Amino acid sequence: MGIVARRWIVIAIAALGCGREGGIEPSEEPAPRIVWISPAEGDSLSDSLRMEVTHAGAAAIRFSVEDSTLARVQTPPWRCVWLPGGGARSMTLAAETVEQAGRSVDRSTTRVHWSPNRPPEMSWIGAIAWPGVARSSIDSLRVEAIDPEEGRLPGNSIEWFSDRQGFLGVGGALPTEALLAGNHAIGARARDRWGRAASAERRLVAFDYGDGNTAEGTIEDLRHAWLAGDFGRYADLLADGFRFVFCPADRREDPEMPVAWERAEEERFARSLREKPGIAVARFEWERPVIREVRLPGGDWSQAEITGLEFDLAIGGPDTLRVRQGRARVWLRRGADGEPWRVEQWSDLGAGASQSLGLLRIQAP
């Protein structure tokens, strides 16, 4: 046998011995390594920190920040959620396998920047600032949600609710026609992408104007026009010869107070409330008036006795002018040709232990 043949026999025998006892052992597989899924190194995060790693064969994973344990997770998936406290800062997050027999601890870190997430801020916007809305109005209730981190939130993050109707819809605006007639507590709520919420609420009356075919309906339309700040409509409800007659008791206290003023002065006073910022009727209610109809030549007349009148005029900030338990006698007239009822005269009869509507007219800015 030649030299070359003998050399190949030796190599073959050596190769056969690699897998037997006493031969060359295969090298061990590398130990499993922790790999961060989130957050990534250098992330700038707000609100809760959602930590997740991958690791094969770990008995448990311990999550920590600056060597302070946050959680020990016993089974996959290896996740931990933590809401830091305090102010904005950079921090080192660590994940490590709990030590097993014969194997050293595997540790991996990631450094992130964190700042507290603040909730959005909501505000009412648009023309509707008064506590009454006509359902036939083209106006809408509108809110704006501004998040400190995300900026202006989109309309699909805003939900509308009513204590009478429940969920009303989604969006930055709510048409007044969506409301049932009556009193409502309307709420709008917005959420940012972290689920932090802000809300805005207001009370209002949704109503339908009548057609003027009844004296009682015209009186109610007058109240609604005040609640909505609709002083163009209010003026239309007053007859050309309208007079507001001041309370005699007020004139005894203040001889300079006028006996009455005419329609032009009444309309000018009412419209001035709408034009001045920060002034609004916040409340205008009364007990159901007692109506007495009178037939006279040239048209029909009705006399309405109003009691329990409650009126709040907000004039900016905490200041409010109030009437409590007010009384009035109102004369209405309907023309012979079936014209709508109009208010001919409002006689102020004062208020119990409070200022009257007449005093309020004189004092209002």
mmCIF file of C-alpha atoms in Angstrom:
data_model
loop_
_atom_site.group_PDB
_atom_site.id
_atom_site.type_symbol
_atom_site.label_atom_id
_atom_site.label_comp_id
_atom_site.label_asym_id
_atom_site.label_seq_id
_atom_site.Cartn_x
_atom_site.Cartn_y
_atom_site.Cartn_z
ATOM 1 C CA MET A 1 0.000 0.000 0.000
ATOM 2 C CA GLY A 2 1.392 3.311 -0.914
ATOM 3 C CA ILE A 3 2.079 6.265 1.346
ATOM 4 C CA VAL A 4 -0.865 8.291 0.014
ATOM 5 C CA ALA A 5 -3.348 5.494 0.699
ATOM 6 C CA ARG A 6 -2.166 5.012 4.287
ATOM 7 C CA ARG A 7 -2.545 8.797 4.924
ATOM 8 C CA TRP A 8 -6.246 8.755 3.860
ATOM 9 C CA ILE A 9 -6.943 5.767 6.140
ATOM 10 C CA VAL A 10 -5.544 7.689 9.137
ATOM 11 C CA ILE A 11 -7.689 10.763 8.338
ATOM 12 C CA ALA A 12 -10.841 8.622 8.033
ATOM 13 C CA ILE A 13 -10.216 6.903 11.381
ATOM 14 C CA ALA A 14 -9.671 10.277 13.055
ATOM 15 C CA ALA A 15 -12.887 11.624 11.619
ATOM 16 C CA LEU A 16 -14.860 8.642 12.902
ATOM 17 C CA GLY A 17 -13.533 9.285 16.391
ATOM 18 C CA CYS A 18 -14.932 12.880 16.573
ATOM 19 C CA GLY A 19 -18.379 11.755 17.686
ATOM 20 C CA ARG A 20 -17.305 9.105 20.175
ATOM 21 C CA GLU A 21 -16.328 9.337 23.788
ATOM 22 C CA GLY A 22 -12.873 10.654 24.042
ATOM 23 C CA GLY A 23 -13.211 12.444 20.689
ATOM 24 C CA ILE A 24 -13.663 16.198 20.013
ATOM 25 C CA GLU A 25 -16.883 17.564 21.657
ATOM 26 C CA PRO A 26 -19.128 19.977 19.669
ATOM 27 C CA SER A 27 -19.084 23.590 20.958
ATOM 28 C CA GLU A 28 -22.045 24.771 23.154
ATOM 29 C CA GLU A 29 -24.791 26.966 21.630
ATOM 30 C CA PRO A 30 -24.493 30.656 22.656
ATOM 31 C CA ALA A 31 -26.653 31.668 25.637
ATOM 32 C CA PRO A 32 -29.964 33.419 24.779
ATOM 33 C CA ARG A 33 -29.621 37.198 24.591
ATOM 34 C CA ILE A 34 -32.127 39.839 25.682
ATOM 35 C CA VAL A 35 -33.220 42.040 22.799
ATOM 36 C CA TRP A 36 -35.314 45.197 23.383
ATOM 37 C CA ILE A 37 -38.481 45.507 21.331
ATOM 38 C CA SER A 38 -39.610 48.768 22.917
ATOM 39 C CA PRO A 39 -38.788 51.409 23.802
ATOM 40 C CA ALA A 40 -35.901 51.958 21.450
ATOM 41 C CA GLU A 41 -32.702 53.659 22.541
ATOM 42 C CA GLY A 42 -33.170 57.437 22.497
ATOM 43 C CA ASP A 43 -36.987 57.436 22.310
ATOM 44 C CA SER A 44 -38.774 60.516 23.662
ATOM 45 C CA LEU A 45 -41.902 59.273 25.406
ATOM 46 C CA SER A 46 -44.808 60.613 27.421
ATOM 47 C CA ASP A 47 -47.208 58.993 29.830
ATOM 48 C CA SER A 48 -46.821 55.256 30.545
ATOM 49 C CA LEU A 49 -43.632 53.448 29.515
ATOM 50 C CA ARG A 50 -44.440 50.193 27.755
ATOM 51 C CA MET A 51 -41.393 47.910 27.998
ATOM 52 C CA GLU A 52 -41.001 44.668 26.082
ATOM 53 C CA VAL A 53 -38.036 42.365 25.334
ATOM 54 C CA THR A 54 -37.465 39.007 23.673
ATOM 55 C CA HIS A 55 -35.543 36.190 25.342
ATOM 56 C CA ALA A 56 -35.563 32.447 24.797
ATOM 57 C CA GLY A 57 -35.590 30.127 27.769
ATOM 58 C CA ALA A 58 -35.621 32.647 30.622
ATOM 59 C CA ALA A 59 -37.103 31.571 33.957
ATOM 60 C CA ALA A 60 -38.145 35.188 34.593
ATOM 61 C CA ILE A 61 -37.270 38.692 33.492
ATOM 62 C CA ARG A 62 -36.712 41.570 35.906
ATOM 63 C CA PHE A 63 -37.376 45.101 34.644
ATOM 64 C CA SER A 64 -35.748 47.981 36.484
ATOM 65 C CA VAL A 65 -34.960 51.673 36.210
ATOM 66 C CA GLU A 66 -31.756 53.078 37.640
ATOM 67 C CA ASP A 67 -31.339 49.737 39.505
ATOM 68 C CA SER A 68 -34.767 50.025 41.156
ATOM 69 C CA THR A 69 -36.984 47.038 40.345
ATOM 70 C CA LEU A 70 -40.199 47.836 38.506
ATOM 71 C CA ALA A 71 -41.568 44.336 37.910
ATOM 72 C CA ARG A 72 -40.598 40.682 37.761
ATOM 73 C CA VAL A 73 -42.333 38.860 34.902
ATOM 74 C CA GLN A 74 -42.588 35.077 35.282
ATOM 75 C CA THR A 75 -43.869 34.022 31.844
ATOM 76 C CA PRO A 76 -43.640 35.321 28.292
ATOM 77 C CA PRO A 77 -44.437 37.681 26.732
ATOM 78 C CA TRP A 78 -41.812 39.652 28.612
ATOM 79 C CA ARG A 79 -43.648 42.950 29.080
ATOM 80 C CA CYS A 80 -43.962 45.632 31.722
ATOM 81 C CA VAL A 81 -45.919 48.917 31.874
ATOM 82 C CA TRP A 82 -44.820 51.692 34.207
ATOM 83 C CA LEU A 83 -46.038 55.256 34.747
ATOM 84 C CA PRO A 84 -43.167 57.358 36.107
ATOM 85 C CA GLY A 85 -43.826 60.230 38.454
ATOM 86 C CA GLY A 86 -42.229 63.626 38.758
ATOM 87 C CA GLY A 87 -40.907 65.825 35.991
ATOM 88 C CA ALA A 88 -39.281 65.231 32.638
ATOM 89 C CA ARG A 89 -35.937 63.416 32.665
ATOM 90 C CA SER A 90 -33.694 60.874 30.946
ATOM 91 C CA MET A 91 -33.580 57.399 32.416
ATOM 92 C CA THR A 92 -31.901 54.040 31.868
ATOM 93 C CA LEU A 93 -34.218 51.050 31.714
ATOM 94 C CA ALA A 94 -32.799 47.565 32.281
ATOM 95 C CA ALA A 95 -34.056 44.040 31.657
ATOM 96 C CA GLU A 96 -32.227 40.998 32.997
ATOM 97 C CA THR A 97 -32.835 37.293 33.314
ATOM 98 C CA VAL A 98 -33.253 35.992 36.812
ATOM 99 C CA GLU A 99 -30.113 33.929 37.560
ATOM 100 C CA GLN A 100 -30.357 30.219 36.811
ATOM 101 C CA ALA A 101 -28.104 27.402 37.957
ATOM 102 C CA GLY A 102 -24.939 27.266 35.909
ATOM 103 C CA ARG A 103 -25.795 30.343 33.870
ATOM 104 C CA SER A 104 -24.868 33.956 34.426
ATOM 105 C CA VAL A 105 -27.420 36.815 34.404
ATOM 106 C CA ASP A 106 -28.051 38.379 30.998
ATOM 107 C CA ARG A 107 -28.682 42.120 31.144
ATOM 108 C CA SER A 108 -29.616 44.673 28.522
ATOM 109 C CA THR A 109 -30.353 48.385 28.851
ATOM 110 C CA THR A 110 -31.940 51.173 26.847
ATOM 111 C CA ARG A 111 -31.891 54.894 27.562
ATOM 112 C CA VAL A 112 -34.970 57.044 26.915
ATOM 113 C CA HIS A 113 -36.217 60.582 27.539
ATOM 114 C CA TRP A 114 -39.517 60.844 29.413
ATOM 115 C CA SER A 115 -41.905 63.692 30.132
ATOM 116 C CA PRO A 116 -45.297 63.611 31.885
ATOM 117 C CA ASN A 117 -48.292 63.563 29.546
ATOM 118 C CA ARG A 118 -50.796 66.322 30.284
ATOM 119 C CA PRO A 119 -54.464 65.957 29.417
ATOM 120 C CA PRO A 120 -56.048 68.069 26.677
ATOM 121 C CA GLU A 121 -57.773 71.361 27.421
ATOM 122 C CA MET A 122 -61.251 72.018 26.040
ATOM 123 C CA SER A 123 -63.077 75.266 25.411
ATOM 124 C CA TRP A 124 -66.368 76.321 23.869
ATOM 125 C CA ILE A 125 -66.070 78.308 20.661
ATOM 126 C CA GLY A 126 -68.390 79.925 18.174
ATOM 127 C CA ALA A 127 -71.464 82.078 18.359
ATOM 128 C CA ILE A 128 -73.497 80.091 20.883
ATOM 129 C CA ALA A 129 -72.510 81.419 24.289
ATOM 130 C CA TRP A 130 -75.991 81.826 25.799
ATOM 131 C CA PRO A 131 -78.018 79.137 27.584
ATOM 132 C CA GLY A 132 -80.738 78.850 24.937
ATOM 133 C CA VAL A 133 -80.618 77.483 21.379
ATOM 134 C CA ALA A 134 -83.336 77.317 18.757
ATOM 135 C CA ARG A 135 -83.416 73.849 17.221
ATOM 136 C CA SER A 136 -84.150 75.430 13.843
ATOM 137 C CA SER A 137 -80.972 77.506 14.044
ATOM 138 C CA ILE A 138 -78.169 76.886 11.567
ATOM 139 C CA ASP A 139 -75.739 77.276 14.468
ATOM 140 C CA SER A 140 -73.943 74.403 16.114
ATOM 141 C CA LEU A 141 -72.426 73.830 19.512
ATOM 142 C CA ARG A 142 -68.667 73.842 18.997
ATOM 143 C CA VAL A 143 -65.693 72.914 21.135
ATOM 144 C CA GLU A 144 -61.960 72.907 20.633
ATOM 145 C CA ALA A 145 -59.562 70.405 22.226
ATOM 146 C CA ILE A 146 -55.872 71.362 22.483
ATOM 147 C CA ASP A 147 -53.402 68.771 23.749
ATOM 148 C CA PRO A 148 -50.078 70.090 25.123
ATOM 149 C CA GLU A 149 -48.128 67.314 23.383
ATOM 150 C CA GLU A 150 -50.202 66.680 20.245
ATOM 151 C CA GLY A 151 -51.668 70.113 19.485
ATOM 152 C CA ARG A 152 -55.228 70.505 18.221
ATOM 153 C CA LEU A 153 -57.032 67.165 18.439
ATOM 154 C CA PRO A 154 -59.090 66.027 15.434
ATOM 155 C CA GLY A 155 -62.871 65.979 15.525
ATOM 156 C CA ASN A 156 -63.016 62.178 15.692
ATOM 157 C CA SER A 157 -61.443 62.339 19.162
ATOM 158 C CA ILE A 158 -64.403 64.369 20.553
ATOM 159 C CA GLU A 159 -67.651 62.758 21.759
ATOM 160 C CA TRP A 160 -70.926 64.494 22.676
ATOM 161 C CA PHE A 161 -73.404 63.504 25.383
ATOM 162 C CA SER A 162 -76.645 64.772 26.881
ATOM 163 C CA ASP A 163 -78.174 63.834 30.215
ATOM 164 C CA ARG A 164 -81.496 63.488 28.361
ATOM 165 C CA GLN A 165 -80.413 61.691 25.197
ATOM 166 C CA GLY A 166 -77.151 59.962 26.078
ATOM 167 C CA PHE A 167 -74.546 59.667 23.315
ATOM 168 C CA LEU A 168 -75.129 62.274 20.587
ATOM 169 C CA GLY A 169 -72.262 61.787 18.168
ATOM 170 C CA VAL A 170 -68.617 62.464 17.349
ATOM 171 C CA GLY A 171 -67.004 65.601 15.968
ATOM 172 C CA GLY A 172 -65.978 69.138 16.757
ATOM 173 C CA ALA A 173 -69.513 70.493 16.222
ATOM 174 C CA LEU A 174 -72.995 69.391 17.288
ATOM 175 C CA PRO A 175 -75.937 70.781 15.244
ATOM 176 C CA THR A 176 -78.670 72.205 17.457
ATOM 177 C CA GLU A 177 -81.264 70.205 15.514
ATOM 178 C CA ALA A 178 -79.822 67.033 17.107
ATOM 179 C CA LEU A 179 -81.273 68.067 20.495
ATOM 180 C CA LEU A 180 -84.723 67.289 21.793
ATOM 181 C CA ALA A 181 -86.683 70.287 23.015
ATOM 182 C CA GLY A 182 -86.147 70.934 26.729
ATOM 183 C CA ASN A 183 -83.393 71.348 29.310
ATOM 184 C CA HIS A 184 -80.066 69.598 28.774
ATOM 185 C CA ALA A 185 -76.714 69.152 30.424
ATOM 186 C CA ILE A 186 -74.496 68.906 27.339
ATOM 187 C CA GLY A 187 -71.044 67.389 27.668
ATOM 188 C CA ALA A 188 -68.173 67.110 25.206
ATOM 189 C CA ARG A 189 -65.203 64.830 25.937
ATOM 190 C CA ALA A 190 -61.881 64.515 24.110
ATOM 191 C CA ARG A 191 -59.095 61.949 24.501
ATOM 192 C CA ASP A 192 -55.496 62.118 23.371
ATOM 193 C CA ARG A 193 -53.662 59.093 21.977
ATOM 194 C CA TRP A 194 -52.695 58.004 25.496
ATOM 195 C CA GLY A 195 -56.303 58.018 26.656
ATOM 196 C CA ARG A 196 -55.960 61.144 28.783
ATOM 197 C CA ALA A 197 -59.343 62.886 28.726
ATOM 198 C CA ALA A 198 -60.740 66.362 29.170
ATOM 199 C CA SER A 199 -64.361 67.442 29.153
ATOM 200 C CA ALA A 200 -66.506 70.539 28.938
ATOM 201 C CA GLU A 201 -70.101 70.792 30.095
ATOM 202 C CA ARG A 202 -72.836 73.369 29.957
ATOM 203 C CA ARG A 203 -76.539 73.551 30.649
ATOM 204 C CA LEU A 204 -78.865 74.864 27.997
ATOM 205 C CA VAL A 205 -82.454 74.924 26.804
ATOM 206 C CA ALA A 206 -83.256 73.696 23.305
ATOM 207 C CA PHE A 207 -86.543 75.053 21.994
ATOM 208 C CA ASP A 208 -88.723 75.691 18.966
ATOM 209 C CA TYR A 209 -90.168 79.125 18.352
ATOM 210 C CA GLY A 210 -93.930 79.219 18.032
ATOM 211 C CA ASP A 211 -96.013 80.876 15.331
ATOM 212 C CA GLY A 212 -97.546 83.576 17.529
ATOM 213 C CA ASN A 213 -101.031 82.074 17.396
ATOM 214 C CA THR A 214 -101.411 82.074 21.188
ATOM 215 C CA ALA A 215 -100.635 84.689 23.802
ATOM 216 C CA GLU A 216 -98.959 82.102 26.025
ATOM 217 C CA GLY A 217 -96.769 80.958 23.110
ATOM 218 C CA THR A 218 -95.659 84.530 22.432
ATOM 219 C CA ILE A 219 -94.748 85.019 26.093
ATOM 220 C CA GLU A 220 -92.686 81.823 25.986
ATOM 221 C CA ASP A 221 -90.996 82.901 22.742
ATOM 222 C CA LEU A 222 -90.031 86.137 24.465
ATOM 223 C CA ARG A 223 -88.306 84.199 27.254
ATOM 224 C CA HIS A 224 -86.555 81.917 24.761
ATOM 225 C CA ALA A 225 -85.298 84.878 22.731
ATOM 226 C CA TRP A 226 -83.640 86.257 25.884
ATOM 227 C CA LEU A 227 -82.066 82.888 26.684
ATOM 228 C CA ALA A 228 -80.636 82.629 23.176
ATOM 229 C CA GLY A 229 -79.508 86.261 23.033
ATOM 230 C CA ASP A 230 -81.721 86.515 19.950
ATOM 231 C CA PHE A 231 -82.681 90.147 20.404
ATOM 232 C CA GLY A 232 -83.700 90.588 16.790
ATOM 233 C CA ARG A 233 -86.417 88.009 17.428
ATOM 234 C CA TYR A 234 -87.184 89.638 20.785
ATOM 235 C CA ALA A 235 -87.766 92.993 19.128
ATOM 236 C CA ASP A 236 -90.106 91.355 16.605
ATOM 237 C CA LEU A 237 -92.263 90.124 19.511
ATOM 238 C CA LEU A 238 -92.831 93.694 20.737
ATOM 239 C CA ALA A 239 -95.638 95.836 19.364
ATOM 240 C CA ASP A 240 -94.750 99.207 17.846
ATOM 241 C CA GLY A 241 -96.285 100.945 20.837
ATOM 242 C CA PHE A 242 -94.561 98.743 23.438
ATOM 243 C CA ARG A 243 -93.809 100.251 26.858
ATOM 244 C CA PHE A 244 -91.750 98.874 29.751
ATOM 245 C CA VAL A 245 -93.318 100.294 32.925
ATOM 246 C CA PHE A 246 -90.951 100.451 35.898
ATOM 247 C CA CYS A 247 -91.996 99.241 39.355
ATOM 248 C CA PRO A 248 -93.671 102.008 41.412
ATOM 249 C CA ALA A 249 -91.797 100.886 44.543
ATOM 250 C CA ASP A 250 -88.463 101.390 42.764
ATOM 251 C CA ARG A 251 -89.494 104.875 41.678
ATOM 252 C CA ARG A 252 -90.352 105.788 45.263
ATOM 253 C CA GLU A 253 -86.809 104.822 46.261
ATOM 254 C CA ASP A 254 -85.278 106.588 43.271
ATOM 255 C CA PRO A 255 -87.347 109.536 42.016
ATOM 256 C CA GLU A 256 -85.041 109.884 38.998
ATOM 257 C CA MET A 257 -86.023 106.488 37.655
ATOM 258 C CA PRO A 258 -88.279 106.847 34.595
ATOM 259 C CA VAL A 259 -91.936 105.903 34.771
ATOM 260 C CA ALA A 260 -91.567 103.905 31.552
ATOM 261 C CA TRP A 261 -89.524 103.659 28.420
ATOM 262 C CA GLU A 262 -90.574 102.918 24.883
ATOM 263 C CA ARG A 263 -89.846 100.147 22.404
ATOM 264 C CA ALA A 264 -86.738 101.823 20.942
ATOM 265 C CA GLU A 265 -85.115 102.137 24.375
ATOM 266 C CA GLU A 266 -86.020 98.554 25.289
ATOM 267 C CA GLU A 267 -84.567 97.220 22.052
ATOM 268 C CA ARG A 268 -81.411 99.310 22.471
ATOM 269 C CA PHE A 269 -80.900 97.957 26.011
ATOM 270 C CA ALA A 270 -81.417 94.344 24.947
ATOM 271 C CA ARG A 271 -79.107 94.532 21.941
ATOM 272 C CA SER A 272 -76.366 96.155 24.040
ATOM 273 C CA LEU A 273 -76.140 92.986 26.112
ATOM 274 C CA ARG A 274 -75.263 90.965 23.025
ATOM 275 C CA GLU A 275 -72.655 93.431 21.861
ATOM 276 C CA LYS A 276 -70.645 93.691 25.084
ATOM 277 C CA PRO A 277 -68.160 90.862 25.732
ATOM 278 C CA GLY A 278 -68.674 88.824 28.876
ATOM 279 C CA ILE A 279 -72.332 89.802 29.318
ATOM 280 C CA ALA A 280 -74.998 87.131 28.923
ATOM 281 C CA VAL A 281 -78.316 86.056 30.320
ATOM 282 C CA ALA A 282 -77.505 82.959 32.334
ATOM 283 C CA ARG A 283 -81.023 82.159 33.547
ATOM 284 C CA PHE A 284 -84.568 83.316 32.756
ATOM 285 C CA GLU A 285 -87.459 81.322 34.198
ATOM 286 C CA TRP A 286 -90.907 81.877 35.621
ATOM 287 C CA GLU A 287 -93.895 79.912 36.767
ATOM 288 C CA ARG A 288 -96.491 79.252 34.101
ATOM 289 C CA PRO A 289 -98.326 82.554 33.641
ATOM 290 C CA VAL A 290 -102.047 82.941 34.172
ATOM 291 C CA ILE A 291 -103.584 84.216 30.922
ATOM 292 C CA ARG A 292 -106.852 86.131 30.809
ATOM 293 C CA GLU A 293 -108.241 86.949 27.375
ATOM 294 C CA VAL A 294 -110.190 90.160 26.755
ATOM 295 C CA ARG A 295 -112.121 91.021 23.607
ATOM 296 C CA LEU A 296 -112.060 94.692 22.648
ATOM 297 C CA PRO A 297 -112.907 96.504 19.441
ATOM 298 C CA GLY A 298 -110.093 96.385 16.895
ATOM 299 C CA GLY A 299 -108.458 93.185 18.118
ATOM 300 C CA ASP A 300 -108.046 90.642 20.889
ATOM 301 C CA TRP A 301 -106.185 91.383 24.121
ATOM 302 C CA SER A 302 -104.689 89.080 26.763
ATOM 303 C CA GLN A 303 -103.360 89.862 30.194
ATOM 304 C CA ALA A 304 -100.669 87.586 31.613
ATOM 305 C CA GLU A 305 -99.857 87.542 35.322
ATOM 306 C CA ILE A 306 -96.266 86.346 35.804
ATOM 307 C CA THR A 307 -94.948 85.195 39.173
ATOM 308 C CA GLY A 308 -91.848 83.372 40.361
ATOM 309 C CA LEU A 309 -89.636 85.110 37.801
ATOM 310 C CA GLU A 310 -85.937 84.189 38.127
ATOM 311 C CA PHE A 311 -83.381 86.126 36.086
ATOM 312 C CA ASP A 312 -79.562 86.078 36.119
ATOM 313 C CA LEU A 313 -77.505 88.500 34.078
ATOM 314 C CA ALA A 314 -73.814 87.577 34.078
ATOM 315 C CA ILE A 315 -71.729 90.700 33.518
ATOM 316 C CA GLY A 316 -68.270 89.141 33.456
ATOM 317 C CA GLY A 317 -66.160 87.311 36.023
ATOM 318 C CA PRO A 318 -67.987 86.351 39.218
ATOM 319 C CA ASP A 319 -70.380 89.310 39.039
ATOM 320 C CA THR A 320 -74.052 88.570 38.375
ATOM 321 C CA LEU A 321 -77.143 90.768 38.590
ATOM 322 C CA ARG A 322 -80.065 88.716 39.879
ATOM 323 C CA VAL A 323 -83.812 88.946 40.156
ATOM 324 C CA ARG A 324 -85.542 86.496 42.491
ATOM 325 C CA GLN A 325 -89.283 85.889 42.771
ATOM 326 C CA GLY A 326 -90.057 88.698 40.369
ATOM 327 C CA ARG A 327 -93.583 89.613 39.293
ATOM 328 C CA ALA A 328 -94.988 91.311 36.223
ATOM 329 C CA ARG A 329 -98.232 92.052 34.423
ATOM 330 C CA VAL A 330 -97.984 91.702 30.664
ATOM 331 C CA TRP A 331 -100.477 92.938 28.075
ATOM 332 C CA LEU A 332 -100.553 91.329 24.641
ATOM 333 C CA ARG A 333 -102.587 92.222 21.580
ATOM 334 C CA ARG A 334 -103.574 90.416 18.414
ATOM 335 C CA GLY A 335 -104.768 92.369 15.421
ATOM 336 C CA ALA A 336 -108.249 91.934 13.983
ATOM 337 C CA ASP A 337 -106.874 90.345 10.807
ATOM 338 C CA GLY A 338 -105.414 87.371 12.703
ATOM 339 C CA GLU A 339 -101.936 88.818 13.059
ATOM 340 C CA PRO A 340 -99.563 87.145 15.554
ATOM 341 C CA TRP A 341 -99.776 88.132 19.192
ATOM 342 C CA ARG A 342 -97.402 90.933 20.214
ATOM 343 C CA VAL A 343 -96.426 92.304 23.632
ATOM 344 C CA GLU A 344 -97.905 95.775 24.156
ATOM 345 C CA GLN A 345 -96.775 96.450 27.707
ATOM 346 C CA TRP A 346 -94.629 94.910 30.438
ATOM 347 C CA SER A 347 -95.425 96.312 33.880
ATOM 348 C CA ASP A 348 -92.706 95.462 36.387
ATOM 349 C CA LEU A 349 -94.224 94.692 39.817
ATOM 350 C CA GLY A 350 -90.953 94.221 41.701
ATOM 351 C CA ALA A 351 -89.366 91.229 43.379
ATOM 352 C CA GLY A 352 -89.339 89.741 46.846
ATOM 353 C CA ALA A 353 -86.193 90.696 48.794
ATOM 354 C CA SER A 354 -84.352 91.305 45.535
ATOM 355 C CA GLN A 355 -83.891 93.832 42.795
ATOM 356 C CA SER A 356 -86.516 94.048 40.081
ATOM 357 C CA LEU A 357 -86.133 93.782 36.320
ATOM 358 C CA GLY A 358 -86.470 97.553 36.160
ATOM 359 C CA LEU A 359 -83.538 98.096 38.537
ATOM 360 C CA LEU A 360 -81.528 95.596 36.556
ATOM 361 C CA ARG A 361 -82.138 97.593 33.378
ATOM 362 C CA ILE A 362 -80.848 100.742 35.042
ATOM 363 C CA GLN A 363 -77.804 99.043 36.636
ATOM 364 C CA ALA A 364 -76.671 96.842 33.754
ATOM 365 C CA PRO A 365 -73.445 98.140 32.141
#
